[in-house]
CSV table of C-alpha atoms and ligand atoms in Angstrom, one decimal:
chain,number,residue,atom,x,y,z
A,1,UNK,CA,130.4,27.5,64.1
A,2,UNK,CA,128.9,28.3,60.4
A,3,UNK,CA,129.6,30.8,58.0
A,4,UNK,CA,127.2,33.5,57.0
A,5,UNK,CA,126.7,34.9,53.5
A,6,UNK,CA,125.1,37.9,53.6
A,7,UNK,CA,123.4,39.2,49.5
A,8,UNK,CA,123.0,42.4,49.0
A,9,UNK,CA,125.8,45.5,49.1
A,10,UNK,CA,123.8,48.4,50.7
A,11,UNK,CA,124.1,49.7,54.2
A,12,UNK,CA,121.2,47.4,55.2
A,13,UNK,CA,123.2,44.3,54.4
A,14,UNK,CA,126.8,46.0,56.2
A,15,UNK,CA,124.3,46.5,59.5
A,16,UNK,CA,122.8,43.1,59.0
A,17,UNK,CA,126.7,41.5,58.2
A,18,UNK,CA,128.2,43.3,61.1
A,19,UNK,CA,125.6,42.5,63.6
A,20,UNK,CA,125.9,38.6,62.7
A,21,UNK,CA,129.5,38.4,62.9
A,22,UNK,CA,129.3,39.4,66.4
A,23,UNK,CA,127.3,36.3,67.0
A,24,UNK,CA,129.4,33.5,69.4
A,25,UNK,CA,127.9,30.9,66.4
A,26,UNK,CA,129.2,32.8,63.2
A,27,UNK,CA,132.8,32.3,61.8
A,28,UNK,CA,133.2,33.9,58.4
A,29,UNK,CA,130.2,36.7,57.3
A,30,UNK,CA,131.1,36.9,53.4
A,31,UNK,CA,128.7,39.5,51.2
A,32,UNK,CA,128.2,38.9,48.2
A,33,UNK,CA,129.3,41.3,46.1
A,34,UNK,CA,129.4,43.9,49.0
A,35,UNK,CA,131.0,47.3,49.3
A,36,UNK,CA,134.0,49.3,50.3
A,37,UNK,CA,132.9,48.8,53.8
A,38,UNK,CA,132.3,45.3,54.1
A,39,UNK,CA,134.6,42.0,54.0
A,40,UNK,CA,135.4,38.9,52.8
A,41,UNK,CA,133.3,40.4,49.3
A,42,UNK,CA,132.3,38.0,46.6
A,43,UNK,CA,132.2,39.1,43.4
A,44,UNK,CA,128.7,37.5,42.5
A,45,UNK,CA,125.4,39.7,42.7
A,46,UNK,CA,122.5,39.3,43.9
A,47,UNK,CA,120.5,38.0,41.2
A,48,UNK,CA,122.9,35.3,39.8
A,49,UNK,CA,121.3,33.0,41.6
A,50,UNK,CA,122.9,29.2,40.7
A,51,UNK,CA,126.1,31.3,41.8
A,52,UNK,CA,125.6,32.1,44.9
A,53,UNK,CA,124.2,28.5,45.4
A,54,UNK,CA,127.6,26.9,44.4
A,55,UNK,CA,129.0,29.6,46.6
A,56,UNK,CA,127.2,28.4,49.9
A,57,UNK,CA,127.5,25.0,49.0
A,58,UNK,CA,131.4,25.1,49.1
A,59,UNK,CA,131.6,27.4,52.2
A,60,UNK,CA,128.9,25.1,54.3
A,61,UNK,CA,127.4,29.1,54.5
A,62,UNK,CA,123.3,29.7,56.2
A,63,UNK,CA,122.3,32.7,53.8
A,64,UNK,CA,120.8,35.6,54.8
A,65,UNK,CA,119.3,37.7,51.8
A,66,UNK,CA,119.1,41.7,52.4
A,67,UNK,CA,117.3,43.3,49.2
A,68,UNK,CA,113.7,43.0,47.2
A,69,UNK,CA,115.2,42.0,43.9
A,70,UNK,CA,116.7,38.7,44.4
A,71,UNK,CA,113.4,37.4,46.8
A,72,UNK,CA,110.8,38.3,43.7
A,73,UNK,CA,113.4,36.1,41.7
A,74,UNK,CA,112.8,33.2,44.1
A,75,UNK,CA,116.2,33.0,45.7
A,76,UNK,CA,114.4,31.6,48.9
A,77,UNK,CA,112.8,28.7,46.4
A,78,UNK,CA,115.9,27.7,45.3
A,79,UNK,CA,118.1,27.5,48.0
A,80,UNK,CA,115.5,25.5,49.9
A,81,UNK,CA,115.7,23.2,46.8
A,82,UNK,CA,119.1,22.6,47.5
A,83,UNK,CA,118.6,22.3,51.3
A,84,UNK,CA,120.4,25.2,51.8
A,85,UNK,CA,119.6,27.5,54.8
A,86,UNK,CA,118.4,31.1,53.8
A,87,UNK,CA,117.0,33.3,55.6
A,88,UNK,CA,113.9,35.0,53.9
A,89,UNK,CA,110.3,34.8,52.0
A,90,UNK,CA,109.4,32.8,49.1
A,91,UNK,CA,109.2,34.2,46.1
A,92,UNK,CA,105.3,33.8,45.9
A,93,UNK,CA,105.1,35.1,49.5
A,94,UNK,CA,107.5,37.8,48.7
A,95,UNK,CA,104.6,39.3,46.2
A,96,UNK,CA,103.4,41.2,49.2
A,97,UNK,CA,106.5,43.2,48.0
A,98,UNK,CA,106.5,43.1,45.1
A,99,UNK,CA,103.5,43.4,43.3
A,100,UNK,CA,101.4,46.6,44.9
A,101,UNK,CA,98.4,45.2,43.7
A,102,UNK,CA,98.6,41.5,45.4
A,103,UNK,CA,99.4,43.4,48.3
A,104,UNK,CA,96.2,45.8,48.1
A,105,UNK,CA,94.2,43.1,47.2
A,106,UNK,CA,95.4,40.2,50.0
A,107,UNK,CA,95.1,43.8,52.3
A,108,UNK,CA,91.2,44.3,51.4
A,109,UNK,CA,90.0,40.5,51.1
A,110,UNK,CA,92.0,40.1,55.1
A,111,UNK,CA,90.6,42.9,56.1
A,112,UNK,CA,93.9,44.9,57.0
A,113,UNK,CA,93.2,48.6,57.1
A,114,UNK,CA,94.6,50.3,54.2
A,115,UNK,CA,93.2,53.2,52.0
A,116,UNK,CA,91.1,52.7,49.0
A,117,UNK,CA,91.8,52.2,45.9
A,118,UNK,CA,91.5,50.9,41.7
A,119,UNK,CA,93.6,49.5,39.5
A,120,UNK,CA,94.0,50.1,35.9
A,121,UNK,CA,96.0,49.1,32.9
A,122,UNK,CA,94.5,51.4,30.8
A,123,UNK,CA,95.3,54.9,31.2
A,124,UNK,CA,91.6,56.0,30.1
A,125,UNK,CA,89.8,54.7,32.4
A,126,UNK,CA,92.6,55.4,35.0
A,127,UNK,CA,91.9,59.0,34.2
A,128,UNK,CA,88.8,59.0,34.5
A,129,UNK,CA,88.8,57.5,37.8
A,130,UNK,CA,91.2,59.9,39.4
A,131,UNK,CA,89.0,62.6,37.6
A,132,UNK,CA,85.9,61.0,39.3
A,133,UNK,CA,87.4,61.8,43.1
A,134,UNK,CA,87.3,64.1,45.2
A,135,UNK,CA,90.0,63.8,47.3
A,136,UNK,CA,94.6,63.2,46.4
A,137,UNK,CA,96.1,60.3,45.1
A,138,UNK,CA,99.1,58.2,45.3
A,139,UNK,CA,99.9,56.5,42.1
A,140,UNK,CA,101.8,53.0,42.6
A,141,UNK,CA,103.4,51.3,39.4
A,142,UNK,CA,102.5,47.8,40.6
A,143,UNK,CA,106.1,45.9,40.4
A,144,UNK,CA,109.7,46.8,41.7
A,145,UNK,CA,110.6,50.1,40.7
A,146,UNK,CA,114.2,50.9,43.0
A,147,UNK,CA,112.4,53.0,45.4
A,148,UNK,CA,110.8,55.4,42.4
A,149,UNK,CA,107.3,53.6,41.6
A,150,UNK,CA,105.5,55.4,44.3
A,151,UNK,CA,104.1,58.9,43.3
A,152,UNK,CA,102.9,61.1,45.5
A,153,UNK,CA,100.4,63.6,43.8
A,154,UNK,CA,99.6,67.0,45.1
A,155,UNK,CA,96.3,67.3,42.7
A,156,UNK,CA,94.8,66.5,39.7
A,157,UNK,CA,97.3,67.1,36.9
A,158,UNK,CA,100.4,65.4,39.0
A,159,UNK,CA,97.7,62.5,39.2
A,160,UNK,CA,97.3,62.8,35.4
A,161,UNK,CA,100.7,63.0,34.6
A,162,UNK,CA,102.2,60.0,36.4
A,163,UNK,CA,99.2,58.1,34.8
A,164,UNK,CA,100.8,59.4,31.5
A,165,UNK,CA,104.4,58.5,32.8
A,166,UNK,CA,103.2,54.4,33.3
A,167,UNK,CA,100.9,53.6,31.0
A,168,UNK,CA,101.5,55.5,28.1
A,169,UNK,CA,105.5,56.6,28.4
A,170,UNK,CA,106.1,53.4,29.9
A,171,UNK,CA,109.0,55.1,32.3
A,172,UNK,CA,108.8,52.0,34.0
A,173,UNK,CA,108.8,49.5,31.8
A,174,UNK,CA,106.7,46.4,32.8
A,175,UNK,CA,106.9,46.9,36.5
A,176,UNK,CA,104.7,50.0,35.4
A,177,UNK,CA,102.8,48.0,33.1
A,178,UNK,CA,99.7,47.8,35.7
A,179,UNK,CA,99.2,50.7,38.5
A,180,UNK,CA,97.3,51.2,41.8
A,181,UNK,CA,95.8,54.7,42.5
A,182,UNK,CA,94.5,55.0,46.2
A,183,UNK,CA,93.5,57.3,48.4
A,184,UNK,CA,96.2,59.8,49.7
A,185,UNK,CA,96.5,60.2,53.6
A,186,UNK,CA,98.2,62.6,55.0
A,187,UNK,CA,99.4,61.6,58.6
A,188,UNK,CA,102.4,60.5,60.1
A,189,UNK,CA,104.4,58.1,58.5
A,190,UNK,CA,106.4,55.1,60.5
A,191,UNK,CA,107.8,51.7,59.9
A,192,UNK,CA,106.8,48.4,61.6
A,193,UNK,CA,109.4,45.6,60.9
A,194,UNK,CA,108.3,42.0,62.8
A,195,UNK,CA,110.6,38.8,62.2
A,196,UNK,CA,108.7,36.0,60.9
A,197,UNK,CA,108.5,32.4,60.6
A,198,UNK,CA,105.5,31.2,59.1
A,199,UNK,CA,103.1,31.1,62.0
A,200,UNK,CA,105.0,33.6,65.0
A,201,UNK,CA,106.7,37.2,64.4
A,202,UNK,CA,107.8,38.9,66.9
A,203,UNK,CA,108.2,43.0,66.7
A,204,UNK,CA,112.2,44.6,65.8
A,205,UNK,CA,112.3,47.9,67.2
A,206,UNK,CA,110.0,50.6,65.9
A,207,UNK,CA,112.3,53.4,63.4
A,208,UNK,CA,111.1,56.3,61.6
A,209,UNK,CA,112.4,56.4,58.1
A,210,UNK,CA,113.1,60.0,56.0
A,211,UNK,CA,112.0,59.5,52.3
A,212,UNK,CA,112.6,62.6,50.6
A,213,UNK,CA,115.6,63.9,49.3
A,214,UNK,CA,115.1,67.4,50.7
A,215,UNK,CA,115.0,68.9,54.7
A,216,UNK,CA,111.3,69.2,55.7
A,217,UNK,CA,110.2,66.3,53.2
A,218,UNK,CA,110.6,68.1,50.2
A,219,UNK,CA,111.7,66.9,47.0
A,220,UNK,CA,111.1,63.6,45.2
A,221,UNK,CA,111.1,60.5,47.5
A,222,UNK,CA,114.9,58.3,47.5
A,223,UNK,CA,115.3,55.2,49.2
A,224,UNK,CA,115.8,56.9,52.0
A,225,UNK,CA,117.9,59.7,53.4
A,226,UNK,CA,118.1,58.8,57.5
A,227,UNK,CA,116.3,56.8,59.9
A,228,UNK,CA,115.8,56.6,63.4
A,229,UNK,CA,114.9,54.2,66.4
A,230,UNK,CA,112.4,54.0,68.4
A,231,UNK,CA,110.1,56.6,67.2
A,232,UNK,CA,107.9,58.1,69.5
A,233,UNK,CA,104.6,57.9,66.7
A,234,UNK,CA,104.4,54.6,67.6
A,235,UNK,CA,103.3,54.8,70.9
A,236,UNK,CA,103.0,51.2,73.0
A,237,UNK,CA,99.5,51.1,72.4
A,238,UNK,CA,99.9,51.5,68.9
A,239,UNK,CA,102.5,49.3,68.9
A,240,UNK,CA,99.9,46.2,69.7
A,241,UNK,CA,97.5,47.5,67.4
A,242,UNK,CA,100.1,47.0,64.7
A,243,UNK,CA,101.3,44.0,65.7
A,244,UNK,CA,97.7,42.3,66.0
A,245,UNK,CA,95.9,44.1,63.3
A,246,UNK,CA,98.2,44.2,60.5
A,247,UNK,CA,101.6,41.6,61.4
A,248,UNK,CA,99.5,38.9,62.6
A,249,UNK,CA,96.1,39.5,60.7
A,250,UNK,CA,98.8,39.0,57.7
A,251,UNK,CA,100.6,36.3,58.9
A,252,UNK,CA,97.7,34.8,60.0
A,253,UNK,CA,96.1,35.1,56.6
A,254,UNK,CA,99.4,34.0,54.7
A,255,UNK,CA,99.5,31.0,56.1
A,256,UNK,CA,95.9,30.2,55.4
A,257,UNK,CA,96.1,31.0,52.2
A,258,UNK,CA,99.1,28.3,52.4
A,259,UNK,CA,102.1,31.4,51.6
A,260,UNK,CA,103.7,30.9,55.1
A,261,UNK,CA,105.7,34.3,55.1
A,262,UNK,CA,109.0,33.9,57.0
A,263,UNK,CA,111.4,37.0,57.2
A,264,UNK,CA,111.2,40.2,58.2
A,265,UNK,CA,108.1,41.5,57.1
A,266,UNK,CA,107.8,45.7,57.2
A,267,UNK,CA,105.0,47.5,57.0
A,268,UNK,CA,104.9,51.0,56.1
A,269,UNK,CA,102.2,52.4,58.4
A,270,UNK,CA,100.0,56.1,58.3
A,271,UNK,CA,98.7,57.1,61.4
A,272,UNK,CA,96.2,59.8,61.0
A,273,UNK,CA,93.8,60.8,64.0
A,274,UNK,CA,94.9,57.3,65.8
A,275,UNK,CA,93.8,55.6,63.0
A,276,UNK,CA,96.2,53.3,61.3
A,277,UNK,CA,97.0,52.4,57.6
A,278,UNK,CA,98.9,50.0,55.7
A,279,UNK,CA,101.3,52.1,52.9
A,280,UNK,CA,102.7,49.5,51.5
A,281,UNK,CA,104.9,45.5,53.1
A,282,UNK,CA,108.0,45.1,52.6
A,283,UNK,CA,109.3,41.4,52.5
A,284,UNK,CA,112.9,42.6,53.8
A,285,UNK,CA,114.2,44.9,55.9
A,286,UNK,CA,114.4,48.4,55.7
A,287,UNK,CA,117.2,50.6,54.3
A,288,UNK,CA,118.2,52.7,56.4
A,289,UNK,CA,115.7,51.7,59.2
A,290,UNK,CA,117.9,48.4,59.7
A,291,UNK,CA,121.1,50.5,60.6
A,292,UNK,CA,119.8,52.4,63.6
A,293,UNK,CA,117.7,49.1,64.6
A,294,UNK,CA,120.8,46.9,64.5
A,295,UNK,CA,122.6,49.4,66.5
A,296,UNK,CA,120.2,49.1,69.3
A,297,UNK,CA,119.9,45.0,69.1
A,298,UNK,CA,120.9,42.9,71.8
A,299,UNK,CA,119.9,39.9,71.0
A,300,UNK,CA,122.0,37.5,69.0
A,301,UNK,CA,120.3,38.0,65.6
A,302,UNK,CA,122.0,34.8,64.0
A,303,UNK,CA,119.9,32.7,66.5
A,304,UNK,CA,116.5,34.6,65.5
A,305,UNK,CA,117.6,34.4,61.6
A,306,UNK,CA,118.1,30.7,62.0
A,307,UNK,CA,115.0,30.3,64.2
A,308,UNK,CA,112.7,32.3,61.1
A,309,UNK,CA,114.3,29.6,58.7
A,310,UNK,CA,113.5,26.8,61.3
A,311,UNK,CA,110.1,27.8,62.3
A,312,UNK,CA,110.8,28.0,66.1
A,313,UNK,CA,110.5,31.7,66.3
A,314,UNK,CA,108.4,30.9,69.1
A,315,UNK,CA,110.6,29.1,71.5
A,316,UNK,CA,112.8,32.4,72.2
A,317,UNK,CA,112.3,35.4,74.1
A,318,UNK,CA,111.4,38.6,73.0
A,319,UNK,CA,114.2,40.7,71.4
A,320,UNK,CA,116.3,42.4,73.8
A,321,UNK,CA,116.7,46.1,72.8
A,322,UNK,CA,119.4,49.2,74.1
A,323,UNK,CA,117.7,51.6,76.0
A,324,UNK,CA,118.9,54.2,73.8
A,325,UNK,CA,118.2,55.8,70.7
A,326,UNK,CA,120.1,55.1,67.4
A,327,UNK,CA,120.1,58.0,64.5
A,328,UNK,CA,121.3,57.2,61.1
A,329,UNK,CA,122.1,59.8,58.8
A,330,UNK,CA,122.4,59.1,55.0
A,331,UNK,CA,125.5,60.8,53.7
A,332,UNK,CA,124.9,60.9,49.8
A,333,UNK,CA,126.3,62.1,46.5
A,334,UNK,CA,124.9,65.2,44.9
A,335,UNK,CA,122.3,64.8,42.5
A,336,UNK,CA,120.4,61.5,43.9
A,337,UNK,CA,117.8,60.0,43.7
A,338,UNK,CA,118.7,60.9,40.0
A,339,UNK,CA,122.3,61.4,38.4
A,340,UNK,CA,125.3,61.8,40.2
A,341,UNK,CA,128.8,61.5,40.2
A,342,UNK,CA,130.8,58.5,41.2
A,343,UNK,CA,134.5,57.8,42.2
A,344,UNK,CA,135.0,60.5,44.3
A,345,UNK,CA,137.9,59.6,47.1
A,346,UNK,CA,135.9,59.5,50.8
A,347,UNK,CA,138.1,61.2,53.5
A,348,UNK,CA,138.1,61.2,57.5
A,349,UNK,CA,136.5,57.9,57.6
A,350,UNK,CA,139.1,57.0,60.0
A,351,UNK,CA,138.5,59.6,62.3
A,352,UNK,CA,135.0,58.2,63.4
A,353,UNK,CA,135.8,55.7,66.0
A,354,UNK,CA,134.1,56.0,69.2
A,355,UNK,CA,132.3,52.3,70.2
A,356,UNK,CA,128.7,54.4,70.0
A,357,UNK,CA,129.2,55.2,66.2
A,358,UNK,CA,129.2,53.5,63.3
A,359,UNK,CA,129.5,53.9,59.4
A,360,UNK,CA,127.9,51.8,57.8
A,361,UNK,CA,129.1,51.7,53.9
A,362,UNK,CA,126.6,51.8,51.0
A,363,UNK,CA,127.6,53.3,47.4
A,364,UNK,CA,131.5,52.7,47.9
A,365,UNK,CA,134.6,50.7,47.2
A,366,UNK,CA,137.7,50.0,47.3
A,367,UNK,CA,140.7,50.9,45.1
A,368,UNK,CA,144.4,51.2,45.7
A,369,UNK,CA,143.6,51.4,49.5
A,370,UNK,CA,141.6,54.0,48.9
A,371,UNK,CA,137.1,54.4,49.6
A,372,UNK,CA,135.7,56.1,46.3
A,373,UNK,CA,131.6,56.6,46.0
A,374,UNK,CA,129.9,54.4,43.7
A,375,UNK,CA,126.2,54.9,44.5
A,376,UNK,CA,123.9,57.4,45.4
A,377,UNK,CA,123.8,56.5,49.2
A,378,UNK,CA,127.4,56.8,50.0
A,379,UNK,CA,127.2,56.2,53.9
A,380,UNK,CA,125.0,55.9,56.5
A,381,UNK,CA,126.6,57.6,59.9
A,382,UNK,CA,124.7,55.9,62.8
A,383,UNK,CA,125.3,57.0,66.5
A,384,UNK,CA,123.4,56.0,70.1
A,385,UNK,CA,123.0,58.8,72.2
A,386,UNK,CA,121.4,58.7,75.4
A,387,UNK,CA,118.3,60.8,74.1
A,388,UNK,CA,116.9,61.3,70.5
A,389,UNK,CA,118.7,65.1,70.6
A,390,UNK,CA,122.1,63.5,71.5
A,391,UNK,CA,122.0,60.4,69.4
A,392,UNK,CA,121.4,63.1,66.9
A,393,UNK,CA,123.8,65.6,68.3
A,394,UNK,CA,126.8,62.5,68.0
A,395,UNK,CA,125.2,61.4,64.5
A,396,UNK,CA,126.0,64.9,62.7
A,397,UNK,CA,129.0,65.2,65.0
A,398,UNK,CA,130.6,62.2,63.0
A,399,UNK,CA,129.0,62.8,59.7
A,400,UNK,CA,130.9,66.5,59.5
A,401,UNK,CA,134.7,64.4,59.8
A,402,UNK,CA,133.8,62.7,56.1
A,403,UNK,CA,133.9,64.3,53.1
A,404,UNK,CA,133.8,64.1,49.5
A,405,UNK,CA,133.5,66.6,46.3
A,406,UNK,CA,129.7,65.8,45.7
A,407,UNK,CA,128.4,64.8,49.3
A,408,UNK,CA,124.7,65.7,50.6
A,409,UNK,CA,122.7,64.8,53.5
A,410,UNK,CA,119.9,66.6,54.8
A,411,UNK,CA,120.4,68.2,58.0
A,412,UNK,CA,117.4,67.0,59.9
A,413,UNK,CA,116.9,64.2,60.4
A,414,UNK,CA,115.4,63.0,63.8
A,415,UNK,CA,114.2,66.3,64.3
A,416,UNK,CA,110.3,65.1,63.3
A,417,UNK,CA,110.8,62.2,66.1
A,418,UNK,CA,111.2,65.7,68.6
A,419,UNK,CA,107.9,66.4,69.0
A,420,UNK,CA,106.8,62.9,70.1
A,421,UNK,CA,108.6,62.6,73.0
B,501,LIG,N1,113.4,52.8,53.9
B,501,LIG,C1,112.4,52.3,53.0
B,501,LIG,C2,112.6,51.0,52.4
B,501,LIG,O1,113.5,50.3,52.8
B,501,LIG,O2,112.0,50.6,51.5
């Protein structure tokens, strides 16, 4: 038996915490610092990194690291320098992450379909560039941003202002130092995730997240407000286009460039008139995406973790999935993806428990035995249901018994999956 420490305190690392623990080979999951939802919390975060190596060391623990910031700050490299296990990318390989404009770059020179693009430092000549097109922009600052560094323009002057916002206001400080513009596409939007381990990666479930803040996809994007899985936009044939054209075409190329990428690598994909293009990798999982795809998992994901961090991906089986459909609906506190208040007491969290549902905690904790916010995303309520309508149906069904003063969640989520089935 071995003990898991799982970084990170967001839904995505509750989902990825609770799944593990239900592995026959894990004693103790402990999160470091984790939330209201979670157990066994250690009250180190994510980024202190000689920490949470004395911490593993003492409690003999395999690692599995959930968020962006601590990979970019080469968690991965350091652990391995103390022959620790960790599951997870390097922090040069994690740059497909987090840097925009490595990733464009390694997309074009590999040949991975992805929209065109420029990128500029100086907000002159990114001006005249976007006045030089013909056709929308999205405007990427190039490092980690918490979700916000992507802007989606609707013409010209949003183009010019974000410009404005980066290079000149500096909103983003250094991560907004250098930008990508490319070429906006308007088509369907899903998410890819593939498990990795240098040289194999073999395909998670396929989700569809929800990035605005608004019903429809209105509003500014968030982190993300719901997710579902499987998603009928990725169809099976599109499936194995992704998974040859884009996971292994990058995997391949990784490796050759000698960045062996092991984790789960994400890519956010367009499809527009069967066409496919790369949005953007992620060198993690996806929040919420992992909460409906953990739901549906049948597969001991210790063993693949451990496998990722061995390199013997390719000795096991494909993933064994539930032949339902998992929903996850973001419960959060009014006022995000900007301010909002915090501490607000969480009631009828008790009176969710069917086997089919679960709430997996974000933005909470716990005080005198009570759940109070603390984040933006509160909760993420994820149900199976037989159908996408029902796993729906029993998602809102659950979310309606919790509530708090300032809580929000949009009220459709799923719905865009309806017309794909
Ligand atoms: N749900 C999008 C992300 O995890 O970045």
């Amino acid at each position: 038996m071995v003990n898991v420490l799982v970084v990170g305190s967001g839904g995505r690392e509750h989902a990825l915490g609770w799944k593990l623990a239900q592995s026959k080979q894990v004693d103790t999951v402990f999160f470091a610092p984790g939330n209201g939802g979670t157990q066994n919390n250690i009250p180190i975060n994510p980024e202190e990194i000689d920490k949470l190596i004395e911490f593993a060391t003492n409690n003999d623990c395999f690692t599995v690291v959930g968020p962006e910031a601590p990979l970019s700050k080469g968690i991965v490299d350091k652990f391995t320098e103390n022959n620790l296990g960790i599951f997870g990318p390097t922090k040069e390989a994690a740059q497909l992450e987090s840097s925009k404009i490595w990733a464009k770059q390694f997309m074009q020179r590999n040949g991975i379909p992805t929209a065109p693009f420029g990128i500029f430092d100086d907000a002159k000549e990114a001006r005249q560039y976007v006045e030089s097109l013909n056709y929308p922009v999205v405007i990427k600052a190039d490092g980690l941003a918490a979700g916000k560094g992507v802007i989606v323009c609707d013409g010209k002057q949003d183009a010019l202002t974000a410009i404005d916002e980066m290079l000149v206001k500096n909103t983003f400080g250094s991560a907004g130092a250098s930008i990508v513009i490319e070429k906006r596409i308007d088509g369907i939007e899903a998410s890819y995730i593939a498990l990795c381990d240098g040289v194999t990666a073999i395909p998670m479930a396929t989700s569809q997240d929800h990035k605005r803040i608004f019903d429809d996809d209105k509003g500014p994007n968030t982190g993300g407000m719901g997710a579902y899985s499987p998603t009928g936009v990725i169809t099976e044939e599109l499936a194995q286009k992704i998974q040859k054209n884009v996971i292994e075409k990058t995997i391949r190329a990784m490796k050759k460039e000698g960045i062996p990428f092991k984790g789960f690598l994400y890519a956010g994909i367009m499809v527009k008139d069967g066409e496919l293009y790369v949005l953007e990798y992620n060198a993690r999982m996806g929040d919420p995406e992992c909460q409906p795809i953990m739901m549906r998992m049948g597969s001991d994901l210790y063993e693949y973790l451990l496998a990722s961090y061995h390199g013997t991906l390719g000795l096991l089986p494909q993933i064994t999935w539930k032949n339902q459909t998992a929903v996850c609906v973001v419960l959060a506190s009014k006022g995000y993806p900007d301010s909002y208040p915090k501490n607000e007491t969480i009631l009828g969290l008790d009176s969710v428990n069917d086997n089919n549902t679960m709430v997996f905690h974000a933005g909470t904790r716990r005080e005198d035995g009570q759940v109070l916010t603390n984040g933006g995303r509160v909760l993420g309520v994820t149900a199976l249901g037989t159908t996408l309508e029902s796993a729906i149906a029993n998602a809102y069904l659950a979310a309606q018994k919790i509530q708090w003063q300032s809580k929000y969640c949009r009220m459709d989520i799923g719905k865009k999956g309806l017309a794909f089935l």
